[in-house]
Amino acid sequence: MKTGNEYRESLRKLNPVIYFMGRKIEDVVEDPATKPHVNAVAQVYDLAFDPAHEDLFITTSHLTNRKIHRFTHIHQSQDDLVNKVRCLRAAGQKTGTCFQRCAGWDALHSMYLMTYEIDKHYQTDYHKRFRKYLEYVQDEDLTVAAGVTDPKGDRSLAASKQADPDLYMRVIKRQDDGIVVRGAKAHQTGAVNAHEILVMPTAALKSGEEDYAVAFAIPIDSKGITQIFGRQTNDMRKEENSFDAGNTKFGVVGGESLIIFDDVFVPWERVFMLGECDMTGYGIEIFACTHRQNYGGCKTGVMDVLIGATSLLTTYQGTKKASHIREKIIEMVLLNETLYGSSLAGGLTSSPTESGAYVVNRLLANITKQNVTRNLYEICRLAHDIAGGILATLPSEKDLNDPRYGHLIEKYMKSVDHYPANDRMKILRLIEAMTGGTALVEAMHGAGSPQAQRVIMQRYAELDAKENLAKKILDIE
């Protein structure tokens, strides 16, 4: 397993093509735009070597019986899916942001299940190929980006009906030694600082769309891959190297990019699906449900930091003992722990598959994510309420440090006398960053839109069975 610094050094050996704000990023480890996101992933690597957390972050590979980082593990029990949530919360508490490895982790788990099912139906050898790839990922302790979301173009049209056929990832050529693909993947968390990208279809496909039913894995710096790093709230503040960026060490949320595949070659041993349209719906549902369970773990860890920062601010501002402030803090805790309980329950009621891997309770996973889209917004609203209007009008650190008038900011930004204004301002900036636009949009649409969750909730709600319960009590035939 890698340490955080070994992870950083492994990134320096790659040569990905990444652009941001009209310039090329030459070193993701040190570039101000990407450095915080690298630090967040490095922290997850280091947690495996922390005696207080190693039991959560280290597990045993079911393939090799060797010790591996949990973020490369395929869940083999209900305990695995419970420990996953505990692990995610711990990582969220340590970083206060998205730590990026979980989407790829869920893609690995989903591909394990999907290749097994495809082989069972079609007598292919995808699962054998994937197990070999998975062993490589585990032994090298690689960070894998999940390439799932296609741009999709006109949402009213299927993949094969788009005016531009490249708006969904597709195979454009089949060769003796592999395939050539073209298209893009959008909003991909952590891809700029990943080692590999694991691509899978974004939606269920129909007969006639075989070229779009493709899954594969390749190094992130493969020829023909270009990434455009997305803008985030307050992203230019990273360049200033000041506390105005909020979470200066680990960033606001996971670094997302648009990944363009311009006729990229994939060798056959890295191809895990090709043309099996009827299996795409199963694959994307497994990924979606597996990933949606996460949000009750990682987001509650991040919200622990936000709740702590908000509570700390009340000490600095002299409002900690006010009854209405205490009630709002407790309401934040209630909303957060509700998410955590739901996520844990999804693991506790998970079920085994023929492959040996476990599948999360799909209803509870989607309920967890649906509640994230509500509870997090309310937690952030309460943080805004408690912090006050200063959150939107705070002077900059540069002004605070100005020799001409900085002392006046120090004088008038202080609340409780023995707490420095500098520290109060740092806390406010952290709250601002954690509750701003990018973080909230990710909470809403990460792992799929709220409507997508409701579709799966309806599918697994067992309404007929619930109707029968009422019928039996009422003696209705």
Tab-separated table of N, CA and C in Angstrom, residues 261-342:
chain	number	residue	atom	x	y	z
A	261	PHE	N	-12.224	11.682	-25.046
A	261	PHE	CA	-11.556	10.519	-25.641
A	261	PHE	C	-11.546	10.718	-27.157
A	262	ASP	N	-10.398	11.058	-27.683
A	262	ASP	CA	-10.268	11.335	-29.115
A	262	ASP	C	-9.602	10.142	-29.793
A	263	ASP	N	-10.423	9.156	-30.182
A	263	ASP	CA	-9.938	7.943	-30.850
A	263	ASP	C	-8.863	7.258	-30.011
A	264	VAL	N	-9.277	6.813	-28.824
A	264	VAL	CA	-8.364	6.213	-27.854
A	264	VAL	C	-8.352	4.696	-28.014
A	265	PHE	N	-7.170	4.124	-28.070
A	265	PHE	CA	-7.018	2.678	-28.219
A	265	PHE	C	-7.105	1.992	-26.853
A	266	VAL	N	-7.859	0.873	-26.816
A	266	VAL	CA	-7.986	0.060	-25.605
A	266	VAL	C	-7.658	-1.386	-25.969
A	267	PRO	N	-6.641	-2.000	-25.364
A	267	PRO	CA	-6.317	-3.401	-25.668
A	267	PRO	C	-7.411	-4.346	-25.160
A	268	TRP	N	-7.531	-5.495	-25.805
A	268	TRP	CA	-8.619	-6.419	-25.469
A	268	TRP	C	-8.622	-6.820	-23.995
A	269	GLU	N	-7.445	-6.967	-23.395
A	269	GLU	CA	-7.412	-7.407	-21.997
A	269	GLU	C	-7.984	-6.368	-21.038
A	270	ARG	N	-8.179	-5.143	-21.517
A	270	ARG	CA	-8.781	-4.098	-20.687
A	270	ARG	C	-10.238	-3.814	-21.090
A	271	VAL	N	-10.808	-4.625	-21.966
A	271	VAL	CA	-12.211	-4.466	-22.376
A	271	VAL	C	-13.071	-5.420	-21.551
A	272	PHE	N	-14.101	-4.877	-20.865
A	272	PHE	CA	-14.912	-5.670	-19.951
A	272	PHE	C	-16.379	-5.771	-20.369
A	273	MET	N	-16.748	-5.131	-21.448
A	273	MET	CA	-18.090	-5.227	-22.035
A	273	MET	C	-17.993	-4.703	-23.455
A	274	LEU	N	-18.652	-5.390	-24.371
A	274	LEU	CA	-18.652	-4.910	-25.746
A	274	LEU	C	-19.891	-5.426	-26.483
A	275	GLY	N	-20.940	-4.608	-26.462
A	275	GLY	CA	-22.131	-4.913	-27.239
A	275	GLY	C	-23.277	-5.559	-26.489
A	276	GLU	N	-23.096	-5.862	-25.204
A	276	GLU	CA	-24.156	-6.548	-24.444
A	276	GLU	C	-25.163	-5.520	-23.912
A	277	CYS	N	-25.985	-5.000	-24.801
A	277	CYS	CA	-26.896	-3.902	-24.452
A	277	CYS	C	-27.828	-4.254	-23.295
A	278	ASP	N	-28.292	-5.499	-23.255
A	278	ASP	CA	-29.278	-5.873	-22.247
A	278	ASP	C	-28.706	-5.891	-20.834
A	279	MET	N	-27.378	-5.815	-20.692
A	279	MET	CA	-26.761	-5.833	-19.371
A	279	MET	C	-26.405	-4.430	-18.865
A	280	THR	N	-26.585	-3.426	-19.718
A	280	THR	CA	-26.185	-2.075	-19.315
A	280	THR	C	-27.062	-1.529	-18.193
A	281	GLY	N	-28.352	-1.817	-18.234
A	281	GLY	CA	-29.245	-1.336	-17.180
A	281	GLY	C	-28.868	-1.895	-15.826
A	282	TYR	N	-28.533	-3.188	-15.782
A	282	TYR	CA	-28.094	-3.815	-14.531
A	282	TYR	C	-26.831	-3.145	-14.015
A	283	GLY	N	-25.858	-2.929	-14.913
A	283	GLY	CA	-24.582	-2.358	-14.493
A	283	GLY	C	-24.714	-0.969	-13.921
A	284	ILE	N	-25.484	-0.117	-14.595
A	284	ILE	CA	-25.600	1.263	-14.116
A	284	ILE	C	-26.423	1.337	-12.834
A	285	GLU	N	-27.403	0.433	-12.671
A	285	GLU	CA	-28.174	0.447	-11.429
A	285	GLU	C	-27.317	0.023	-10.244
A	286	ILE	N	-26.499	-0.999	-10.449
A	286	ILE	CA	-25.612	-1.445	-9.368
A	286	ILE	C	-24.654	-0.321	-8.982
A	287	PHE	N	-24.070	0.333	-9.985
A	287	PHE	CA	-23.159	1.434	-9.674
A	287	PHE	C	-23.888	2.556	-8.940
A	288	ALA	N	-25.051	2.949	-9.456
A	288	ALA	CA	-25.783	4.066	-8.860
A	288	ALA	C	-26.125	3.782	-7.405
A	289	CYS	N	-26.631	2.595	-7.139
A	289	CYS	CA	-27.041	2.272	-5.770
A	289	CYS	C	-25.836	2.162	-4.846
A	290	THR	N	-24.778	1.534	-5.328
A	290	THR	CA	-23.556	1.412	-4.522
A	290	THR	C	-23.003	2.787	-4.183
A	291	HIS	N	-23.010	3.680	-5.164
A	291	HIS	CA	-22.446	5.013	-4.963
A	291	HIS	C	-23.351	5.884	-4.084
A	292	ARG	N	-24.654	5.711	-4.206
A	292	ARG	CA	-25.579	6.543	-3.430
A	292	ARG	C	-25.538	6.214	-1.943
A	293	GLN	N	-25.230	4.975	-1.612
A	293	GLN	CA	-25.077	4.651	-0.198
A	293	GLN	C	-23.964	5.482	0.432
A	294	ASN	N	-22.917	5.759	-0.359
A	294	ASN	CA	-21.740	6.472	0.166
A	294	ASN	C	-22.084	7.788	0.831
A	295	TYR	N	-23.079	8.472	0.278
A	295	TYR	CA	-23.317	9.850	0.679
A	295	TYR	C	-23.750	9.987	2.139
A	296	GLY	N	-24.262	8.921	2.702
A	296	GLY	CA	-24.564	8.945	4.125
A	296	GLY	C	-23.335	8.733	4.981
A	297	GLY	N	-22.200	8.430	4.349
A	297	GLY	CA	-20.935	8.287	5.053
A	297	GLY	C	-20.049	9.490	4.836
A	298	CYS	N	-19.668	9.735	3.571
A	298	CYS	CA	-18.724	10.824	3.300
A	298	CYS	C	-19.319	12.186	3.653
A	299	LYS	N	-20.588	12.406	3.295
A	299	LYS	CA	-21.183	13.721	3.553
A	299	LYS	C	-21.400	13.965	5.045
A	300	THR	N	-21.688	12.917	5.804
A	300	THR	CA	-21.850	13.138	7.251
A	300	THR	C	-20.500	13.471	7.884
A	301	GLY	N	-19.421	12.878	7.363
A	301	GLY	CA	-18.101	13.250	7.864
A	301	GLY	C	-17.766	14.694	7.562
A	302	VAL	N	-18.069	15.113	6.332
A	302	VAL	CA	-17.839	16.511	5.950
A	302	VAL	C	-18.724	17.446	6.773
A	303	MET	N	-19.994	17.051	6.962
A	303	MET	CA	-20.893	17.889	7.755
A	303	MET	C	-20.493	17.924	9.231
A	304	ASP	N	-19.822	16.886	9.728
A	304	ASP	CA	-19.265	16.949	11.079
A	304	ASP	C	-18.319	18.138	11.196
A	305	VAL	N	-17.515	18.351	10.147
A	305	VAL	CA	-16.586	19.485	10.149
A	305	VAL	C	-17.359	20.803	10.099
A	306	LEU	N	-18.389	20.854	9.257
A	306	LEU	CA	-19.185	22.082	9.158
A	306	LEU	C	-19.914	22.381	10.465
A	307	ILE	N	-20.504	21.367	11.055
A	307	ILE	CA	-21.197	21.563	12.334
A	307	ILE	C	-20.210	22.025	13.402
A	308	GLY	N	-19.028	21.409	13.397
A	308	GLY	CA	-17.997	21.815	14.352
A	308	GLY	C	-17.561	23.248	14.142
A	309	ALA	N	-17.378	23.632	12.885
A	309	ALA	CA	-16.969	25.007	12.582
A	309	ALA	C	-18.046	26.005	13.002
A	310	THR	N	-19.303	25.649	12.765
A	310	THR	CA	-20.411	26.539	13.127
A	310	THR	C	-20.527	26.672	14.640
A	311	SER	N	-20.384	25.557	15.337
A	311	SER	CA	-20.426	25.591	16.802
A	311	SER	C	-19.260	26.404	17.357
A	312	LEU	N	-18.082	26.216	16.766
A	312	LEU	CA	-16.902	26.978	17.188
A	312	LEU	C	-17.109	28.471	16.975
A	313	LEU	N	-17.746	28.817	15.869
A	313	LEU	CA	-17.999	30.232	15.574
A	313	LEU	C	-18.886	30.868	16.636
A	314	THR	N	-19.847	30.100	17.157
A	314	THR	CA	-20.725	30.664	18.196
A	314	THR	C	-19.929	30.994	19.460
A	315	THR	N	-18.870	30.239	19.726
A	315	THR	CA	-17.989	30.552	20.850
A	315	THR	C	-17.256	31.867	20.602
A	316	TYR	N	-16.740	32.020	19.399
A	316	TYR	CA	-15.999	33.227	19.035
A	316	TYR	C	-16.904	34.456	19.003
A	317	GLN	N	-18.173	34.265	18.677
A	317	GLN	CA	-19.084	35.393	18.518
A	317	GLN	C	-19.939	35.665	19.756
A	318	GLY	N	-19.817	34.794	20.765
A	318	GLY	CA	-20.526	35.031	22.009
A	318	GLY	C	-21.991	34.625	21.981
A	319	THR	N	-22.359	33.720	21.072
A	319	THR	CA	-23.773	33.304	20.979
A	319	THR	C	-23.988	31.859	21.400
A	320	LYS	N	-22.968	31.203	21.894
A	320	LYS	CA	-23.029	29.762	22.148
A	320	LYS	C	-24.114	29.390	23.149
A	321	LYS	N	-24.365	30.242	24.138
A	321	LYS	CA	-25.323	29.895	25.196
A	321	LYS	C	-26.755	30.275	24.858
A	322	ALA	N	-26.967	30.954	23.755
A	322	ALA	CA	-28.332	31.350	23.369
A	322	ALA	C	-29.147	30.101	23.032
A	323	SER	N	-30.342	30.005	23.578
A	323	SER	CA	-31.147	28.787	23.423
A	323	SER	C	-31.491	28.504	21.960
A	324	HIS	N	-31.793	29.543	21.185
A	324	HIS	CA	-32.156	29.303	19.792
A	324	HIS	C	-30.956	28.841	18.970
A	325	ILE	N	-29.755	29.254	19.362
A	325	ILE	CA	-28.544	28.784	18.684
A	325	ILE	C	-28.304	27.315	19.002
A	326	ARG	N	-28.469	26.947	20.267
A	326	ARG	CA	-28.291	25.540	20.646
A	326	ARG	C	-29.283	24.654	19.901
A	327	GLU	N	-30.513	25.113	19.775
A	327	GLU	CA	-31.525	24.331	19.061
A	327	GLU	C	-31.154	24.128	17.599
A	328	LYS	N	-30.605	25.151	16.969
A	328	LYS	CA	-30.219	25.033	15.561
A	328	LYS	C	-29.043	24.085	15.375
A	329	ILE	N	-28.093	24.135	16.298
A	329	ILE	CA	-26.956	23.205	16.232
A	329	ILE	C	-27.441	21.767	16.374
A	330	ILE	N	-28.348	21.535	17.326
A	330	ILE	CA	-28.882	20.184	17.526
A	330	ILE	C	-29.666	19.725	16.304
A	331	GLU	N	-30.381	20.633	15.672
A	331	GLU	CA	-31.114	20.275	14.451
A	331	GLU	C	-30.120	19.847	13.357
A	332	MET	N	-28.989	20.512	13.249
A	332	MET	CA	-27.957	20.116	12.289
A	332	MET	C	-27.457	18.698	12.579
A	333	VAL	N	-27.253	18.413	13.851
A	333	VAL	CA	-26.803	17.074	14.249
A	333	VAL	C	-27.868	16.030	13.908
A	334	LEU	N	-29.122	16.331	14.214
A	334	LEU	CA	-30.226	15.408	13.919
A	334	LEU	C	-30.275	15.058	12.437
A	335	LEU	N	-30.207	16.059	11.591
A	335	LEU	CA	-30.270	15.840	10.150
A	335	LEU	C	-29.080	15.009	9.675
A	336	ASN	N	-27.913	15.274	10.230
A	336	ASN	CA	-26.699	14.570	9.817
A	336	ASN	C	-26.727	13.103	10.240
A	337	GLU	N	-27.081	12.850	11.489
A	337	GLU	CA	-27.082	11.473	11.986
A	337	GLU	C	-28.181	10.633	11.328
A	338	THR	N	-29.258	11.278	10.890
A	338	THR	CA	-30.298	10.562	10.150
A	338	THR	C	-29.734	9.992	8.853
A	339	LEU	N	-28.917	10.782	8.178
A	339	LEU	CA	-28.276	10.314	6.948
A	339	LEU	C	-27.339	9.147	7.234
A	340	TYR	N	-26.575	9.259	8.294
A	340	TYR	CA	-25.610	8.214	8.648
A	340	TYR	C	-26.325	6.902	8.968
A	341	GLY	N	-27.388	6.983	9.741
A	341	GLY	CA	-28.143	5.782	10.099
A	341	GLY	C	-28.725	5.094	8.881
A	342	SER	N	-29.238	5.877	7.946
A	342	SER	CA	-29.811	5.317	6.733
A	342	SER	C	-28.747	4.611	5.902
